[in-house]
Structures are given as C-alpha cells and as structure tokens.
mmCIF file of C-alpha atoms in Angstrom:
data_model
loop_
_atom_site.group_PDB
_atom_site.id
_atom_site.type_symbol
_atom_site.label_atom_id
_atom_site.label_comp_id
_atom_site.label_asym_id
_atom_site.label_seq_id
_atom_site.Cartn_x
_atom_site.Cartn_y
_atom_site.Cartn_z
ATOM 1 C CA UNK A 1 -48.842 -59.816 -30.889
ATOM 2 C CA UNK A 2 -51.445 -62.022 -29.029
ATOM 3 C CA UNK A 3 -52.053 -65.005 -27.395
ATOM 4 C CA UNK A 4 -54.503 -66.901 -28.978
ATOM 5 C CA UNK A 5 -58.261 -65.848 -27.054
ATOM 6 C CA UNK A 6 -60.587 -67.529 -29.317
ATOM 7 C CA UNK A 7 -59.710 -71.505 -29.116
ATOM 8 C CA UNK A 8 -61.609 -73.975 -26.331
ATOM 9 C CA UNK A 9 -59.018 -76.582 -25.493
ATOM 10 C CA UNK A 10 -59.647 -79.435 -23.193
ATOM 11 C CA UNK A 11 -58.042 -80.621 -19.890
ATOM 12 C CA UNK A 12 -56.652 -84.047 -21.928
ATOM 13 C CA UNK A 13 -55.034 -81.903 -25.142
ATOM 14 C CA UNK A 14 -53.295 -79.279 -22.632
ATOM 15 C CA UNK A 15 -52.174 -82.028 -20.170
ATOM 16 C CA UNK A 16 -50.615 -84.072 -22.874
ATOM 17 C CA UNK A 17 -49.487 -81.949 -25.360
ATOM 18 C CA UNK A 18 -51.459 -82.953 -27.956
ATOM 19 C CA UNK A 19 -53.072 -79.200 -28.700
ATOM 20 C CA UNK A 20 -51.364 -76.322 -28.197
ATOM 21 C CA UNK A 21 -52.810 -72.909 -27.647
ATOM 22 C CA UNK A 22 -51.149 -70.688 -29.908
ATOM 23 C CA UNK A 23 -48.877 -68.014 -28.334
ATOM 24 C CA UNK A 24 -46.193 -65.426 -29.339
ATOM 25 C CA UNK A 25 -42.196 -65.826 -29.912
ATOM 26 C CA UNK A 26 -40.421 -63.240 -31.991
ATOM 27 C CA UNK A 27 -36.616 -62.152 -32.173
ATOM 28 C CA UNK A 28 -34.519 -59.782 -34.433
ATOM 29 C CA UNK A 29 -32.153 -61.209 -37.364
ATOM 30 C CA UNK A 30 -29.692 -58.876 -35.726
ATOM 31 C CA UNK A 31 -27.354 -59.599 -33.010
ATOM 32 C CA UNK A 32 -26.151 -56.856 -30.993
ATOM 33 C CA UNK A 33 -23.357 -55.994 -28.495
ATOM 34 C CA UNK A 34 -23.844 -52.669 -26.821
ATOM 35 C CA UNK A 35 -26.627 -50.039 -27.504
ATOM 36 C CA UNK A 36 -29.274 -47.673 -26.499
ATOM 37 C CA UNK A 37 -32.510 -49.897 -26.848
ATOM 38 C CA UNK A 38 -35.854 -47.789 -26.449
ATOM 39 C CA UNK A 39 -39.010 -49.637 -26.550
ATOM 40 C CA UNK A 40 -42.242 -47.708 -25.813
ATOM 41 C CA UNK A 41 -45.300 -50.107 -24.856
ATOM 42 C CA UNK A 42 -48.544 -49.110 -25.153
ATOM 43 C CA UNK A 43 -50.460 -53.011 -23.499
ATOM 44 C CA UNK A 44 -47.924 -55.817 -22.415
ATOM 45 C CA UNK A 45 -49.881 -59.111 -21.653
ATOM 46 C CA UNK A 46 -51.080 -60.036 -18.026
ATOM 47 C CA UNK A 47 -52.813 -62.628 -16.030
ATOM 48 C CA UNK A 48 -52.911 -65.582 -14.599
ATOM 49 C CA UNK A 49 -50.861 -68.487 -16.103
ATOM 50 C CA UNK A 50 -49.177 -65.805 -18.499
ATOM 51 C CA UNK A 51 -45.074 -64.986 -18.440
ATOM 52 C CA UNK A 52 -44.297 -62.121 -20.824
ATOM 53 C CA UNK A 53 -40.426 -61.062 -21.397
ATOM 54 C CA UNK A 54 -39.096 -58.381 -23.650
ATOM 55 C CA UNK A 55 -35.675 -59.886 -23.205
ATOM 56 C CA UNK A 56 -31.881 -60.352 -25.332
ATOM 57 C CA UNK A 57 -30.413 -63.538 -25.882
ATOM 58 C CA UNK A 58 -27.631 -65.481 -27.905
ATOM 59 C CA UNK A 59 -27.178 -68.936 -29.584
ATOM 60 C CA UNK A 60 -25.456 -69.832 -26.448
ATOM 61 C CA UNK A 61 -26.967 -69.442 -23.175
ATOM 62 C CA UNK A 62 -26.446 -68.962 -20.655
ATOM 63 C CA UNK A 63 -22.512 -68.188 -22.615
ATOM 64 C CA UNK A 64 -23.546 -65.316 -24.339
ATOM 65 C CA UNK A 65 -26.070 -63.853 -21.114
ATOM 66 C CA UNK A 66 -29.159 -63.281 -21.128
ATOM 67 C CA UNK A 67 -30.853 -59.671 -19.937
ATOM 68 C CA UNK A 68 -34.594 -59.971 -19.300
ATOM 69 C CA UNK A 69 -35.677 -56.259 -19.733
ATOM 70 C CA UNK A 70 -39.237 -56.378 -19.085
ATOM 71 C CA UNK A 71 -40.510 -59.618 -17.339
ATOM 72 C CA UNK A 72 -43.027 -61.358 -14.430
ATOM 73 C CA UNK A 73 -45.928 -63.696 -14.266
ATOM 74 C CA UNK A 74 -49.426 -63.473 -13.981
ATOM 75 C CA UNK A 75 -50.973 -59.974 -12.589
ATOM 76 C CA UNK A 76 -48.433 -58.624 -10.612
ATOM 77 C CA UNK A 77 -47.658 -55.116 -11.129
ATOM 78 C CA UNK A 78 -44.121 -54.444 -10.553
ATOM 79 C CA UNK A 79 -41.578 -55.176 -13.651
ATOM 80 C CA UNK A 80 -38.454 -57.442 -12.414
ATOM 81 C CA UNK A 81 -35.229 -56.823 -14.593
ATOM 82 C CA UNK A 82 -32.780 -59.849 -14.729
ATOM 83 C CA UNK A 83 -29.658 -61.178 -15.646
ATOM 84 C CA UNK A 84 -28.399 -64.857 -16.619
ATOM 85 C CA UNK A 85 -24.476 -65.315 -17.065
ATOM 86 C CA UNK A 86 -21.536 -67.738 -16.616
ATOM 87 C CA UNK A 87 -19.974 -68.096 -13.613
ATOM 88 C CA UNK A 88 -18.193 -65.571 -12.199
ATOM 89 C CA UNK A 89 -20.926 -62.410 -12.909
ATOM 90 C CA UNK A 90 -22.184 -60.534 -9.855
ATOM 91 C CA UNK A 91 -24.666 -57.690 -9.211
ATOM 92 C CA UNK A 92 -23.290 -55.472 -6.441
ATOM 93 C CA UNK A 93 -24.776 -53.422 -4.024
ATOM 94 C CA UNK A 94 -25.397 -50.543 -3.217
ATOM 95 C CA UNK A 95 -25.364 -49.262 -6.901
ATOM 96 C CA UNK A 96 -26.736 -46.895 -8.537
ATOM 97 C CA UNK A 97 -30.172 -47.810 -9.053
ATOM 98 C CA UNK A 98 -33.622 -47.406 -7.716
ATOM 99 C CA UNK A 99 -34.684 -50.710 -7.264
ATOM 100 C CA UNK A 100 -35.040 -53.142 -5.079
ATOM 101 C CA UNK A 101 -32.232 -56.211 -5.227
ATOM 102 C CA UNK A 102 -33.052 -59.813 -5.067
ATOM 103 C CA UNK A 103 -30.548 -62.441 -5.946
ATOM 104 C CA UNK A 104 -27.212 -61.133 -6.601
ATOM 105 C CA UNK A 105 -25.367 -63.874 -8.282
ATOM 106 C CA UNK A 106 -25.910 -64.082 -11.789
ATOM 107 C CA UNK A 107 -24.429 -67.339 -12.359
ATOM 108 C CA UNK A 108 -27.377 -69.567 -14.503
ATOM 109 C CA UNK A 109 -26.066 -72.601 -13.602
ATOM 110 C CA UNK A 110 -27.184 -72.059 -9.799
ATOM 111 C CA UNK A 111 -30.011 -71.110 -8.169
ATOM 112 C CA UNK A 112 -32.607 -73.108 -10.236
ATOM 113 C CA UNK A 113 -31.689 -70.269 -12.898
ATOM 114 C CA UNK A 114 -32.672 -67.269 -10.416
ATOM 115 C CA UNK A 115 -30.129 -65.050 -11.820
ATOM 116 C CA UNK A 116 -29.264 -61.924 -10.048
ATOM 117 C CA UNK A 117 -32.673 -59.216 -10.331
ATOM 118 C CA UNK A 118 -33.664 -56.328 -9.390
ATOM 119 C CA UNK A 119 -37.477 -55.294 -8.997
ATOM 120 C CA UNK A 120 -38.929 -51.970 -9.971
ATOM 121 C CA UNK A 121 -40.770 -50.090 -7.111
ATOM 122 C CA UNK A 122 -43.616 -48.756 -9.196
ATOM 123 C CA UNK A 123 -46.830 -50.745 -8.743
ATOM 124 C CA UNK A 124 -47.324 -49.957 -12.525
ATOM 125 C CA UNK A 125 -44.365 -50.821 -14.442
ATOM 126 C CA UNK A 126 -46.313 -54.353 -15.014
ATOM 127 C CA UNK A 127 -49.897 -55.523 -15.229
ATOM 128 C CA UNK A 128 -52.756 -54.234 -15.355
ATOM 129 C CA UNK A 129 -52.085 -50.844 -14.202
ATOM 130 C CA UNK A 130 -49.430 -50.838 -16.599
ATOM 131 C CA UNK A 131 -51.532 -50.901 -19.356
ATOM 132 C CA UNK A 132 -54.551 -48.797 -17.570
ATOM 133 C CA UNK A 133 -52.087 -45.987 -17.778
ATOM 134 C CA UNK A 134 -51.346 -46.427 -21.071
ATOM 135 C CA UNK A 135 -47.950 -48.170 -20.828
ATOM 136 C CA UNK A 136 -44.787 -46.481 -21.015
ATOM 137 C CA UNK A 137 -40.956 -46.645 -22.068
ATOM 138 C CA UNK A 138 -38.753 -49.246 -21.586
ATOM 139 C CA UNK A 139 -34.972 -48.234 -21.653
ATOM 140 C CA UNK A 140 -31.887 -49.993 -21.789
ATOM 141 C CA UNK A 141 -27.948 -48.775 -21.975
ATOM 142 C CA UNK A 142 -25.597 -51.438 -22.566
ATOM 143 C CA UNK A 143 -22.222 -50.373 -22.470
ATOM 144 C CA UNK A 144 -18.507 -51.549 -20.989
ATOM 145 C CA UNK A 145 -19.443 -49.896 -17.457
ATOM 146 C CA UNK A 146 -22.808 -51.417 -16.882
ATOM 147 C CA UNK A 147 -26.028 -52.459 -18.443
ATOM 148 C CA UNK A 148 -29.365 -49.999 -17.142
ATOM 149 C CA UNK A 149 -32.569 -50.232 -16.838
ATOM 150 C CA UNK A 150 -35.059 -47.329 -16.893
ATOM 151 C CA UNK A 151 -39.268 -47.395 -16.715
ATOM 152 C CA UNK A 152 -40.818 -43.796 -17.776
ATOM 153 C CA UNK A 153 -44.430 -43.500 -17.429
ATOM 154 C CA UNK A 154 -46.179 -42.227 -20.195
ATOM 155 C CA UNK A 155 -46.472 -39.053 -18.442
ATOM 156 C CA UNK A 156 -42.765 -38.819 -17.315
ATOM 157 C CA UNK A 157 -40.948 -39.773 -20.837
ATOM 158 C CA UNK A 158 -37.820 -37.181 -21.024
ATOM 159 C CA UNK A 159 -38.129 -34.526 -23.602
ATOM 160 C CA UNK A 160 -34.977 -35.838 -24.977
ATOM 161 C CA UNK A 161 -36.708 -39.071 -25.900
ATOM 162 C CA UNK A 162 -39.637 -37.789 -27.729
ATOM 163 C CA UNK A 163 -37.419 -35.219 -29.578
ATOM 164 C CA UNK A 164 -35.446 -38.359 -31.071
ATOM 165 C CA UNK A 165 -32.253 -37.046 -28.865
ATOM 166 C CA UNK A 166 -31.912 -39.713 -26.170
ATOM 167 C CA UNK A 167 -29.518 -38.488 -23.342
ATOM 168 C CA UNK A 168 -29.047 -40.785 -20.906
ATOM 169 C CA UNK A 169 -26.655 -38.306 -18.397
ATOM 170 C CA UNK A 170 -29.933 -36.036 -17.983
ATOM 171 C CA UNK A 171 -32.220 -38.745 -16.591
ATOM 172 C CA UNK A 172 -32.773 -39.863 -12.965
ATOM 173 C CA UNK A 173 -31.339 -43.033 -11.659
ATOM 174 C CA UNK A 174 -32.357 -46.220 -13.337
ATOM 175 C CA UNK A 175 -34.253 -48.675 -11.855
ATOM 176 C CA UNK A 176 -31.937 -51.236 -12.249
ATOM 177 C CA UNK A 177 -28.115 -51.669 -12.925
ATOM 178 C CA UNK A 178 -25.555 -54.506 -13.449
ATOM 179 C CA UNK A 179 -22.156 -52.954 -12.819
ATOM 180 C CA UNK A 180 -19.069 -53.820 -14.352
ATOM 181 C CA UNK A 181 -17.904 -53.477 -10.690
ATOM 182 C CA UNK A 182 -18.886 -57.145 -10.137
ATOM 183 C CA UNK A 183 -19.473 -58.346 -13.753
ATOM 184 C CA UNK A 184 -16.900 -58.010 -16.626
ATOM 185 C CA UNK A 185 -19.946 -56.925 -19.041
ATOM 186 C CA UNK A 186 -17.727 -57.187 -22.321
ATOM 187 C CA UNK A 187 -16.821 -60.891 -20.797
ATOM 188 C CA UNK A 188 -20.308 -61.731 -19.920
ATOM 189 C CA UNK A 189 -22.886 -60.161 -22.395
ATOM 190 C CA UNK A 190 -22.072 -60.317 -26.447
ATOM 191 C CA UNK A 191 -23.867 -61.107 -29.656
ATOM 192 C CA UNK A 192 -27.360 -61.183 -28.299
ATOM 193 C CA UNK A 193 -30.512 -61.161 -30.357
ATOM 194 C CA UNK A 194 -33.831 -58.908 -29.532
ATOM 195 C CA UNK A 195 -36.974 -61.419 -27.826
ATOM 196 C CA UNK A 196 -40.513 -60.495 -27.084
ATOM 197 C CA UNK A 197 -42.229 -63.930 -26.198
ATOM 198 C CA UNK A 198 -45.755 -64.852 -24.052
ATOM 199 C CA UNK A 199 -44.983 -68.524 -22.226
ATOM 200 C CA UNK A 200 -48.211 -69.644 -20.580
ATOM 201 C CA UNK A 201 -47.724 -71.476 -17.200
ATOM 202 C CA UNK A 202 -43.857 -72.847 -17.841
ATOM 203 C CA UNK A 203 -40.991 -73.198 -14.811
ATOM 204 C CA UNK A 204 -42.242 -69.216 -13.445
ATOM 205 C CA UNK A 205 -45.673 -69.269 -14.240
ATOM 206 C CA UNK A 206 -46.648 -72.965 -13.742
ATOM 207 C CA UNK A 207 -44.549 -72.845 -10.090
ATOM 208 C CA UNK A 208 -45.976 -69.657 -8.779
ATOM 209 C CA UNK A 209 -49.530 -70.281 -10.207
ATOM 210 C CA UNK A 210 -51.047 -71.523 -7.137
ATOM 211 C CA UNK A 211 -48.836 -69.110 -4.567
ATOM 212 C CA UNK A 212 -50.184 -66.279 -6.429
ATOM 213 C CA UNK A 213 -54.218 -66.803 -6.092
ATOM 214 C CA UNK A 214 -54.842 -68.038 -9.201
ATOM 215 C CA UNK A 215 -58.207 -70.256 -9.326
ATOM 216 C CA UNK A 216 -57.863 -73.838 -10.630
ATOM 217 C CA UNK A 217 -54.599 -75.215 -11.895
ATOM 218 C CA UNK A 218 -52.473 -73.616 -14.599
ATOM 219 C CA UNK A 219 -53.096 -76.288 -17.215
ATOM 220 C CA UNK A 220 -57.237 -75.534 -16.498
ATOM 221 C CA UNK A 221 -56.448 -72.069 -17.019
ATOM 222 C CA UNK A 222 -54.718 -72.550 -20.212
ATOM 223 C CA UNK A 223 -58.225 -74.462 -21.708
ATOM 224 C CA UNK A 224 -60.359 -71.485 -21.349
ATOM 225 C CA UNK A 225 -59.751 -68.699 -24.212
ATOM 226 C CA UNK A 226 -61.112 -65.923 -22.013
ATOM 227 C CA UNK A 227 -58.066 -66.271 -19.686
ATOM 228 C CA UNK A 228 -56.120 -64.724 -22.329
ATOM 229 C CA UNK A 229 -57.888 -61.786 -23.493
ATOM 230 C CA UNK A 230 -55.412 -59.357 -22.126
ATOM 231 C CA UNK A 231 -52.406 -61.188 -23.310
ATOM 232 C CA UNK A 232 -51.521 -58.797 -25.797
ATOM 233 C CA UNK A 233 -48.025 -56.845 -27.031
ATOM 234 C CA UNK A 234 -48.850 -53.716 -28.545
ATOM 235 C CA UNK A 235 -45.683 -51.744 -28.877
ATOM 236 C CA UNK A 236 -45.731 -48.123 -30.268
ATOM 237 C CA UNK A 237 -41.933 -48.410 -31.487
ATOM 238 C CA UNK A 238 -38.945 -49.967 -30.723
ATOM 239 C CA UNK A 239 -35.520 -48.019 -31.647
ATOM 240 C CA UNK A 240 -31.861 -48.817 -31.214
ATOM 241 C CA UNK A 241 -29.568 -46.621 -31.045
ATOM 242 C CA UNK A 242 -25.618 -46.926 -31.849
ATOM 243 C CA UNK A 243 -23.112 -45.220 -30.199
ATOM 244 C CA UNK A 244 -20.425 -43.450 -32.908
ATOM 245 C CA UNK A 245 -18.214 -41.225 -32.499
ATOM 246 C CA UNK A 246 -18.357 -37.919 -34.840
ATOM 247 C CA UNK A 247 -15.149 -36.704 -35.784
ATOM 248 C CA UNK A 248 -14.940 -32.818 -37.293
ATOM 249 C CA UNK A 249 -10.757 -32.398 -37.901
ATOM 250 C CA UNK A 250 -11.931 -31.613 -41.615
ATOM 251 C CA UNK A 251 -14.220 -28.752 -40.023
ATOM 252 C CA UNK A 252 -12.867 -25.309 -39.951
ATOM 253 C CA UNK A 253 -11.446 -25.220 -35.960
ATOM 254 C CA UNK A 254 -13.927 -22.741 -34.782
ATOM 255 C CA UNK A 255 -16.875 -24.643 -36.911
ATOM 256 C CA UNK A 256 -15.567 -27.768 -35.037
ATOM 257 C CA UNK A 257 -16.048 -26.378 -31.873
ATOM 258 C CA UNK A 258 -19.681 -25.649 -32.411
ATOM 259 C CA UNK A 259 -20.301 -29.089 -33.482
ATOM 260 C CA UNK A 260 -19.085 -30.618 -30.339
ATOM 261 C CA UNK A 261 -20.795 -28.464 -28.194
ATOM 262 C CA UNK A 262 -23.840 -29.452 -29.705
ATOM 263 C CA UNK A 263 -23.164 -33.189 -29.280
ATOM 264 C CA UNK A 264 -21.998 -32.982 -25.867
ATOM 265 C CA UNK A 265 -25.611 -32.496 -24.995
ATOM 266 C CA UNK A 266 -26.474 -35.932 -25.916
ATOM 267 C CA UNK A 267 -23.761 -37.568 -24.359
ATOM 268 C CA UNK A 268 -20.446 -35.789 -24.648
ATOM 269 C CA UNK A 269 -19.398 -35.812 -27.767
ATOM 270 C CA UNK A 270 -20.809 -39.091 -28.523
ATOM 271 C CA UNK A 271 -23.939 -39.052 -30.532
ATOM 272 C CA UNK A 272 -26.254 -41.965 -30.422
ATOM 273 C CA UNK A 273 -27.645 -42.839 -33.945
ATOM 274 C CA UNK A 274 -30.127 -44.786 -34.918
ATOM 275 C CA UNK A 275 -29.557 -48.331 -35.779
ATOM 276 C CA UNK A 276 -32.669 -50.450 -35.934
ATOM 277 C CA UNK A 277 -36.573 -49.471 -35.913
ATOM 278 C CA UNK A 278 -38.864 -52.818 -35.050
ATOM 279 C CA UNK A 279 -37.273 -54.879 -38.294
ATOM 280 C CA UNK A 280 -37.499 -58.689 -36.946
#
C-alpha cells in the first residue's frame, strides 16, 4: 500500500485542489467489538508531510470511539497510541502501562480533538528506524477491563505469537492502556471497523510541518514525488483473534480436566480463535 512516488504535481494543482496525489485508505467490511488484533509490519510509511494510522473506527465518530493503534507524522520515531470518545471517557494514571501519558481526557469534542494518548518510549516503534529494523508487531486487547497496546520488536515477538498461541497474561506490560477505571469501554468503544490510511499534510501533519524541520511548506512537499518514496505499508499479516469459551461437560471428567489445563495456558480457560486474516 503506497503513496503515489512517481507523479510531479505543481504548487497551483496541490494548493487548490485541482490534482490530487494519490494516497492510501483501506478498512475491513467487518465491524468488531472486542478482540485480540495482531498486526505484524514489516515498512510503515514516514517522512515529512506524511500521517500514517493503523487505527478502528465506526459510522459514528466520535459515538462509536475511535482507537488509533499505530500513528504520528512525519519522521519521528516513537509510535503514539490514542483514543477519541464521547464525553465522559478518561485515561487514568498511574496504570499499567509503559508509556509515557499525554492528554488524559478522551473527550473528541475538546481539545481540538487531542484525545487522551500515550507515547511509546522506544525510539523505533515509528519511522525510519522502525522500518531499518525490520518492523515489528503491533498488538491490541480489547476487552470490558481495558483496551492495550503492545510494540514487539522483531527480535522480541513472544514465542506464543509465532506459535499461533497468543497469551496475553505471559507478556510484559503494554505500552499503553485505557482502563475501564476511568472509561466505561463497553459504553465508549463498539462496532468499529479496521483502518490503515496515509493522509499527507492534513490538521497533524500540515500543523506540525514547520515545528518539526521540515524544508519548504507542506503543500511544496506534497508536489515532489521523491518525498514519498518511503511512504509505504507493507504488512506481513494481520490476524484477529476471538475470544470463546470451550466448554468440555460432554468430555469424560478426567478427559475434561486435561483440556482445560491445556487452555489455561493461553488465557485461562479461554482460548482465543482466529477470526479474521487481512480480508478487507
């Protein structure tokens, strides 16, 4: 999925809207509530006047929520997960999370549509030295205590993962949480559809463009193909998984028994099956 690196636009057709430079926007047919979401990355787009987000969202924002998984602007290198809600949804602190907090009210309405965020401390969870280490996986656990937020380098992916067993309970502490200690996640976050999108300059991209460094203006960076070479999605695989609960009362008691103790290494006695594999 790539931004288009080939077409010379000028100043006028950019300014004015008259010429577009072709860019990326995909989302899933399905709308989920709750799930195990593993996407492993192998190049996420970077640069200057670019704004990449792996991200859910519904019909209805901000009434449905919005979680922005995987998201920044130009070449910085730390990831930033957010949250976008109706009033009333609030990320507390301390929690149980790596991170490092920004806003804490999550209301979208407010704030120029901040959110409430937390950043990732790795200096390669985005950008460049994201992809110069050859990307990594992208986590999320949405359930009724609390939507999380882990970043694995490619080096660091549990076992679990790569076996196809994902257990959550055996991992370190996400980098990011929303607790359902301030936000009623069952209230706030439902019927939300799977996004990977590039925006080039926009409200983040075309504020901070100047702030960040960037030569020229955004719009003059958006003529030039060669800006974009490196604004690329190139995902590996992308796997939900479903929480269900396995019930063995027809087993034979002591066969029973077995069976559960074999599940309650994934996440006691609930097993986590797989639900969707990339099908937008």
């Amino acid at each position: 999925m790539h931004v288009d690196s080939k077409t010379v636009l000028t100043l006028q057709e950019v300014m004015f809207r008259t010429k577009l430079r072709k860019s990326v926007r995909i989302h899933s047919k399905t709308l989920y509530n709750q799930g195990l979401f593993i996407l492993d990355v192998a190049q996420a787009p970077w640069g200057c006047a670019t704004w990449p987000a792996y991200w859910l969202a519904g019909f209805t924002w901000p009434d449905d929520g919005e979680i922005d998984i995987i998201e920044n602007v130009h070449s910085n290198l730390s990831n930033q997960v957010a949250w976008h809600t109706d009033p009333g949804c609030w990320l507390t602190t301390p929690g149980n999370f790596t991170g490092i907090v920004g806003s804490t009210n999550c209301d979208g309405y407010v704030n120029y549509n901040k959110g409430c965020g937390i950043v990732d401390q790795s200096i390669a969870s985005f950008g460049p030295t994201f992809n110069e280490k050859g990307g990594g996986v992208y986590v999320m656990k949405w359930d009724d205590m609390s939507i999380d937020v882990w970043f694995f380098y490619r080096s660091a992916i549990p076992r679990n993962i790569l076996d196809g067993l994902p257990d959550p309970s055996a991992w370190p502490l996400p980098s990011a949480s929303l607790s359902n200690v301030g936000c009623n996640i069952r209230k706030y976050f439902k019927n939300l559809m799977l996004i990977f999108d590039t925006t080039l300059c926009g409200d983040w991209a075309g504020t901070s463009y100047s702030v960040v460094g960037c030569p020229g203006s955004c719009e003059e960076k958006v003529m030039d193909p060669h800006s974009f070479e490196n604004a690329t999605w190139s995902i590996n695989y992308l796997k939900v998984y479903n929480k269900t609960v396995i019930n063995t009362s027809y087993l034979e008691a002591n066969a029973g028994r077995v069976q559960l103790a074999v599940l309650s290494r994934v996440s006691i006695g609930i097993a986590f099956l797989i639900f969707l594999a990339l099908s937008f």
